[in-house]
mmCIF file of C-alpha atoms in Angstrom:
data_model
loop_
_atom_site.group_PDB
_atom_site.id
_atom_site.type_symbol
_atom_site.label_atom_id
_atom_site.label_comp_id
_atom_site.label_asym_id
_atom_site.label_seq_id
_atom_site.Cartn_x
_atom_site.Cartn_y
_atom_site.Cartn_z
ATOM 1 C CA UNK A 1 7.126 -0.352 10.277
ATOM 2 C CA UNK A 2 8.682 3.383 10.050
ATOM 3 C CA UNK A 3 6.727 4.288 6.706
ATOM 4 C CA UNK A 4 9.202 7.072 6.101
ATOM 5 C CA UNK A 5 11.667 3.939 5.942
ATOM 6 C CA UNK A 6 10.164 1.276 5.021
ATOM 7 C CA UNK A 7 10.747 1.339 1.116
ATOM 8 C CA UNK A 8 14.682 0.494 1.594
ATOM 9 C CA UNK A 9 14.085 -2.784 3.621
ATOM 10 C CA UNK A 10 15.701 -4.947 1.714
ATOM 11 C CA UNK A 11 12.637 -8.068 0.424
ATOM 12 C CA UNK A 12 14.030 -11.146 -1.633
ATOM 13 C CA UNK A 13 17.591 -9.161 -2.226
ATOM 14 C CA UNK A 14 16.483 -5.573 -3.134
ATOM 15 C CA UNK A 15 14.702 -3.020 -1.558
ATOM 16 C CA UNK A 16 11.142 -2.614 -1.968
ATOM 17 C CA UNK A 17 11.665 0.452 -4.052
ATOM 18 C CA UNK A 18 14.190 -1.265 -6.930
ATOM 19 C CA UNK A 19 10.997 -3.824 -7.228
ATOM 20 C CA UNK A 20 9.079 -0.860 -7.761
ATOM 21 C CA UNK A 21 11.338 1.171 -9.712
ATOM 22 C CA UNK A 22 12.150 -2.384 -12.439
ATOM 23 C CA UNK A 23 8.239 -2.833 -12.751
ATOM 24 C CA UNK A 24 7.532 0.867 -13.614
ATOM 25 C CA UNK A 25 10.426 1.381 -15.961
ATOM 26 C CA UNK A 26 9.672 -1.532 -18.354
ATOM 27 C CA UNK A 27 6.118 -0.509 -18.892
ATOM 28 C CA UNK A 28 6.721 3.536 -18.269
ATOM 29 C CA UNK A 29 8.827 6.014 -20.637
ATOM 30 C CA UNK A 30 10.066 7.990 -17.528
ATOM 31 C CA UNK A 31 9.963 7.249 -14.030
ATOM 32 C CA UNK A 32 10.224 9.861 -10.797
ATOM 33 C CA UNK A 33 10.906 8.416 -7.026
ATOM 34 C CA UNK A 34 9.260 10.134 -4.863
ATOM 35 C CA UNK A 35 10.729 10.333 -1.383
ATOM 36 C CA UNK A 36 11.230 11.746 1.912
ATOM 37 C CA UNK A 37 13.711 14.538 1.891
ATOM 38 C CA UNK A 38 16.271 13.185 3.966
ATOM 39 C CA UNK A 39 16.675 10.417 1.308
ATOM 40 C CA UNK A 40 17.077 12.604 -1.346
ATOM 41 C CA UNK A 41 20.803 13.332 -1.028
ATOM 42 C CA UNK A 42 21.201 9.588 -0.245
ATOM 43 C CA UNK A 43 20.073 8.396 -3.667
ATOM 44 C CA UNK A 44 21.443 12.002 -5.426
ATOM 45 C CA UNK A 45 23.867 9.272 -7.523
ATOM 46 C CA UNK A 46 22.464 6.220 -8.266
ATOM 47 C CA UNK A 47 18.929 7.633 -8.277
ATOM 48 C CA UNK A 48 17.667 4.376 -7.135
ATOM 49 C CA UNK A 49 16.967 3.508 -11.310
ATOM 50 C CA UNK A 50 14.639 5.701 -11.439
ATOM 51 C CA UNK A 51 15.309 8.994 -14.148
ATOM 52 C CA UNK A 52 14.460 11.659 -11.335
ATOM 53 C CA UNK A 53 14.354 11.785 -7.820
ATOM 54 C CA UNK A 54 12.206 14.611 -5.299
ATOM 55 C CA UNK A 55 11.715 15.188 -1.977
ATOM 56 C CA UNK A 56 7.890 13.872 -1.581
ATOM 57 C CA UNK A 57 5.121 16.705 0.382
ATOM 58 C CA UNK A 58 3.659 16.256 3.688
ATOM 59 C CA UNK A 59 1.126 14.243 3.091
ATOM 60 C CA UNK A 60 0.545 11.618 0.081
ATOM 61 C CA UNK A 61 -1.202 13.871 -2.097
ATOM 62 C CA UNK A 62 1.047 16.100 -1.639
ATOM 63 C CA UNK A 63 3.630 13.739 -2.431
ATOM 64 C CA UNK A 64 1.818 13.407 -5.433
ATOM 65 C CA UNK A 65 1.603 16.932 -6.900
ATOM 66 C CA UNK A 66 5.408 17.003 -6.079
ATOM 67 C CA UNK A 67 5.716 13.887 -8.840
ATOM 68 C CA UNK A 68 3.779 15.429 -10.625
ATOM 69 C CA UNK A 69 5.987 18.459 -11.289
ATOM 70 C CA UNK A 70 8.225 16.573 -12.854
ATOM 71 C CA UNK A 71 5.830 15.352 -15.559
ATOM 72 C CA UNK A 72 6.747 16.792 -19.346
ATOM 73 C CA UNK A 73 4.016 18.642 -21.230
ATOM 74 C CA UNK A 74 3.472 16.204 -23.462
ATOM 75 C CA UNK A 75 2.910 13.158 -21.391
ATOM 76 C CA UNK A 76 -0.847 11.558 -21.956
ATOM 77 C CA UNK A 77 -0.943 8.916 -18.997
ATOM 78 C CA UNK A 78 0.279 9.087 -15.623
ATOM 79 C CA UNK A 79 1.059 5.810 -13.385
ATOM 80 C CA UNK A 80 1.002 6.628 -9.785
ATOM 81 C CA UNK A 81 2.472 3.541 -7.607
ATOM 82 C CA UNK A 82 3.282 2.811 -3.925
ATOM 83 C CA UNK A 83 6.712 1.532 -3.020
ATOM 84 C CA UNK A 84 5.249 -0.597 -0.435
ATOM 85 C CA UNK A 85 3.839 -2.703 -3.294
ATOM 86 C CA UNK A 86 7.003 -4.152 -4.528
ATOM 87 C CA UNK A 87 5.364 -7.403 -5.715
ATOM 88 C CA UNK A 88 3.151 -5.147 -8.137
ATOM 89 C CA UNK A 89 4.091 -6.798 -11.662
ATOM 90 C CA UNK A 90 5.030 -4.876 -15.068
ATOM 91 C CA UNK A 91 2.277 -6.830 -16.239
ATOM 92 C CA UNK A 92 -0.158 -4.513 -13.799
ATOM 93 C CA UNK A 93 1.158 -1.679 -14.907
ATOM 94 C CA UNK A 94 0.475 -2.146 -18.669
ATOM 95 C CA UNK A 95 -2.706 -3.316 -17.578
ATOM 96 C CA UNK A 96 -4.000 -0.294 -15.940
ATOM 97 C CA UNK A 97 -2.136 2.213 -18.758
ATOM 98 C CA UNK A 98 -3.837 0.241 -21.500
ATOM 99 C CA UNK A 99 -7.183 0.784 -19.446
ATOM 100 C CA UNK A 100 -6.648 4.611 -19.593
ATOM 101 C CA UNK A 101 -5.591 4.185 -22.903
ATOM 102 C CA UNK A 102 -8.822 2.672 -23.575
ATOM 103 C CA UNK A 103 -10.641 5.659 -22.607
ATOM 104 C CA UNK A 104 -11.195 5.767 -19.104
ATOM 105 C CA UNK A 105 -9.676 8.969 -17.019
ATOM 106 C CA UNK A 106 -8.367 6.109 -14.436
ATOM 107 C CA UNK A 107 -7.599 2.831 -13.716
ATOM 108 C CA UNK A 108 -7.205 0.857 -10.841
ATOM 109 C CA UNK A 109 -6.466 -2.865 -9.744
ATOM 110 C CA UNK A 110 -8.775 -4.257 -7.106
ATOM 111 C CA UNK A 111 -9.594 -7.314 -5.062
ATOM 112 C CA UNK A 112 -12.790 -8.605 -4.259
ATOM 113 C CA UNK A 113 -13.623 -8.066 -0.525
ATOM 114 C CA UNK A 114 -13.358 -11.689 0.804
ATOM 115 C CA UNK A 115 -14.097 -11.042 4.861
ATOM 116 C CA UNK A 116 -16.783 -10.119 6.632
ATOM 117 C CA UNK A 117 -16.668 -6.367 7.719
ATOM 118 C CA UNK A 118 -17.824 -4.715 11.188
ATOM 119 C CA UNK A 119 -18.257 -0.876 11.788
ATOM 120 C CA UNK A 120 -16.596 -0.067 14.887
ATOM 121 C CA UNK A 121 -16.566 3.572 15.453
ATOM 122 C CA UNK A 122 -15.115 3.832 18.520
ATOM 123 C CA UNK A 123 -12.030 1.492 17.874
ATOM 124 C CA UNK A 124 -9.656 1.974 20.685
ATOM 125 C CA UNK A 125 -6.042 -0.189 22.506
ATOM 126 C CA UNK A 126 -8.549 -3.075 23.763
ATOM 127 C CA UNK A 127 -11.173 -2.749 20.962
ATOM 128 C CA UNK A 128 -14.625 -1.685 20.662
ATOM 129 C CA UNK A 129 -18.291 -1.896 20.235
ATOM 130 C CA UNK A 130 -19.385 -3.150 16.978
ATOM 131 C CA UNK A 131 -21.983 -1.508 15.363
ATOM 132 C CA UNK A 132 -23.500 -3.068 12.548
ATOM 133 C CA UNK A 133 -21.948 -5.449 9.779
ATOM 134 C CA UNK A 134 -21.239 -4.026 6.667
ATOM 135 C CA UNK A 135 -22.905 -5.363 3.481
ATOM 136 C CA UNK A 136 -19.439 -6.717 1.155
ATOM 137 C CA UNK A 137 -21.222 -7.143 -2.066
ATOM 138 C CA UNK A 138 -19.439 -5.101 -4.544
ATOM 139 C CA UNK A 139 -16.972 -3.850 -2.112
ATOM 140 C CA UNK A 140 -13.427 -4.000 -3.574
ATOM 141 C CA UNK A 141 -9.981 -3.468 -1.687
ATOM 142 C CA UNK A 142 -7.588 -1.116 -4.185
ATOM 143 C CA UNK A 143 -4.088 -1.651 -4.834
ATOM 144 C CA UNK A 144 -1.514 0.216 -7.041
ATOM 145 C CA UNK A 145 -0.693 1.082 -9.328
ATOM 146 C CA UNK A 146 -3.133 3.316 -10.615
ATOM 147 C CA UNK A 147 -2.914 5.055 -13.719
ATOM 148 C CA UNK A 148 -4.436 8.227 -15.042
ATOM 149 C CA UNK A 149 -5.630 10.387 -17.920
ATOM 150 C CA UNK A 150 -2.362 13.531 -17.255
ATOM 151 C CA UNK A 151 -5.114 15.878 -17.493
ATOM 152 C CA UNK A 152 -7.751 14.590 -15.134
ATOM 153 C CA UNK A 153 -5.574 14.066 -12.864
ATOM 154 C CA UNK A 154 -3.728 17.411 -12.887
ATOM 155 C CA UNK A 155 -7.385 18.797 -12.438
ATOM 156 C CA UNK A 156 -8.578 16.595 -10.091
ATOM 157 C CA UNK A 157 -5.544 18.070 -7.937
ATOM 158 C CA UNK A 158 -5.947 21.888 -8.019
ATOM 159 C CA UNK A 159 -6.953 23.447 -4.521
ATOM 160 C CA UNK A 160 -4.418 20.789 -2.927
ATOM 161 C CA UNK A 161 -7.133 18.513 -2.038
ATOM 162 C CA UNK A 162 -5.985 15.397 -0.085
ATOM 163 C CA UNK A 163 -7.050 11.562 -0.134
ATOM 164 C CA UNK A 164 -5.913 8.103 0.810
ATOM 165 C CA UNK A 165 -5.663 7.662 -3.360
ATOM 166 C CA UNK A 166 -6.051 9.555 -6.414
ATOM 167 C CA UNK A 167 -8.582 7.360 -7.676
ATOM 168 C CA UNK A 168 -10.942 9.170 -4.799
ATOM 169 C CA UNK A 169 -10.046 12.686 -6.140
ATOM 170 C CA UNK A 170 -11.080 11.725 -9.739
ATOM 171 C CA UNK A 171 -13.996 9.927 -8.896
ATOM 172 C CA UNK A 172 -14.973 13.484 -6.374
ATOM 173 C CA UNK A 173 -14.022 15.394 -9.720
ATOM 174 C CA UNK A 174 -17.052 13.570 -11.780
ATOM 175 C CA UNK A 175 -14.088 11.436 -13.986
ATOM 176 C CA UNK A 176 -14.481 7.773 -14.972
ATOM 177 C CA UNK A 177 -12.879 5.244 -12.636
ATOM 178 C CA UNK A 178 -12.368 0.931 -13.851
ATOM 179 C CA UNK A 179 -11.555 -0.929 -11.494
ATOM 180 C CA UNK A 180 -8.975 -3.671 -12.989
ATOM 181 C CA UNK A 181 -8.538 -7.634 -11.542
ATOM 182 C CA UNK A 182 -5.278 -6.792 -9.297
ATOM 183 C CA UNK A 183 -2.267 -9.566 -8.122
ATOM 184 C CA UNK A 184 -2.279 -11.235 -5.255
ATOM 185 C CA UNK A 185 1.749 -11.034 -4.852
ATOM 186 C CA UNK A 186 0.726 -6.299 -4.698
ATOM 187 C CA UNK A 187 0.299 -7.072 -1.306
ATOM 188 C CA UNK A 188 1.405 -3.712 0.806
ATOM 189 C CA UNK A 189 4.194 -4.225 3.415
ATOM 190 C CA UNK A 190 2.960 -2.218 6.758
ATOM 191 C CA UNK A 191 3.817 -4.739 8.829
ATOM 192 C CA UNK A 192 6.447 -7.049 9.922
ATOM 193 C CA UNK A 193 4.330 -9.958 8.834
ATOM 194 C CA UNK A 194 3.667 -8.227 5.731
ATOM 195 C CA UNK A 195 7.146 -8.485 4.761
ATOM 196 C CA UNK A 196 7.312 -12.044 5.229
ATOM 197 C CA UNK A 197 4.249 -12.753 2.967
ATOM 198 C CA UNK A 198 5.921 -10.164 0.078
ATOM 199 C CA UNK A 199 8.877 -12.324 0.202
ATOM 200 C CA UNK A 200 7.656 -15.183 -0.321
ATOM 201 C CA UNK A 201 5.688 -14.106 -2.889
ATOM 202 C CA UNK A 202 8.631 -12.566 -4.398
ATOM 203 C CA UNK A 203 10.915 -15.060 -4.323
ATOM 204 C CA UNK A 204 8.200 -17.957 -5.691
ATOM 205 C CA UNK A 205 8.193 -15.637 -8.118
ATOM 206 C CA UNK A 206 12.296 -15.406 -9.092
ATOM 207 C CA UNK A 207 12.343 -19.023 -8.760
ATOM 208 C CA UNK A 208 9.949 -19.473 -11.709
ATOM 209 C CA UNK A 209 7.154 -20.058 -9.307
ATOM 210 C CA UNK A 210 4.551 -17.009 -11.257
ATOM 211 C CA UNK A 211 2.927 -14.605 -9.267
#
């Protein structure tokens, strides 16, 4: 799926990012949509719920800092989440604020690493060698969101650093990092098929079915 796109695919009768935006704005005081600049003039009205919207950077961190500009002063705790986790609850949310809250410079939710791992270096159209297997004991996949002490994370990103998460960039900047029990229905939608497990998830979950 076109990621630059992907967040406005409709998934149990909103787009992924009104999911998004509704789970972030019950648990968050303010909430900023970061997005590609050619969608910026398309949601200049409506602001897709959300209290500000800015055209994201070219890469996700710098996505990021560009979010983060928009940040008042006097904000303690920072939630960074990706739209292509619309199943993420409000629940998971206050989860991982409360976790900063507690004292830790982030939080994230994770999921235990449940299949068996191969390093292939040389990955290519029709496969590859496999190395070695990779030990899985105490491996964890991250999801979001992920929150953050405002601070740490504002200096974990001077120089313009970039990562796949922020987490990384704290955890390179000697902060604290807890790692929270995540949701099964934050599954991310890259894929077609991925779509078709967040809707179902979703709607189970609009039906009164949890998750």
């Amino acid at each position: 799926m076109d990621g630059t796109t992907k967040v406005m695919v409709p998934v149990a009768g909103r787009s992924m990012f009104a999911w998004s935006v509704e789970a972030a704005s019950a648990t968050c005081d303010g909430v900023t949509l970061v997005v590609p600049v050619r969608l910026v003039a398309d949601l200049a009205d409506s602001r897709g719920g959300a209290d500000i919207v800015v055209a994201g950077g070219r890469t996700r961190s710098g996505s990021v800092r560009a979010g983060l500009e928009t940040v008042p002063d006097d904000v303690d705790v920072v939630v960074c989440h990706d739209a292509a986790r619309p199943g993420s609850s409000a629940e998971l949310f206050a989860a991982v604020i409360a976790a900063v809250q507690g004292g830790t410079d982030a939080a994230v939710p994770a999921f235990a690493v449940s299949d068996t791992l191969k390093r292939v270096p040389d990955w290519g159209d029709d496969g590859g060698l496999v190395v070695g297997t990779v030990d899985r004991s105490g491996l964890f996949a991250v999801q979001t969101p992920q929150a953050f002490r405002r601070e740490a994370l504002m200096a974990a990103h001077v120089g313009e650093p970039e990562a796949t998460d922020d987490a990384a960039l704290i955890e390179e900047n000697g902060g604290t990092v807890l790692a929270i029990p995540g949701e099964a229905a934050a599954h991310k939608v890259t894929t077609a098929a991925d779509l078709v497990v967040v809707e179902a998830l979703l709607t189970n979950r609009t039906s009164g079915g949890g998750l």
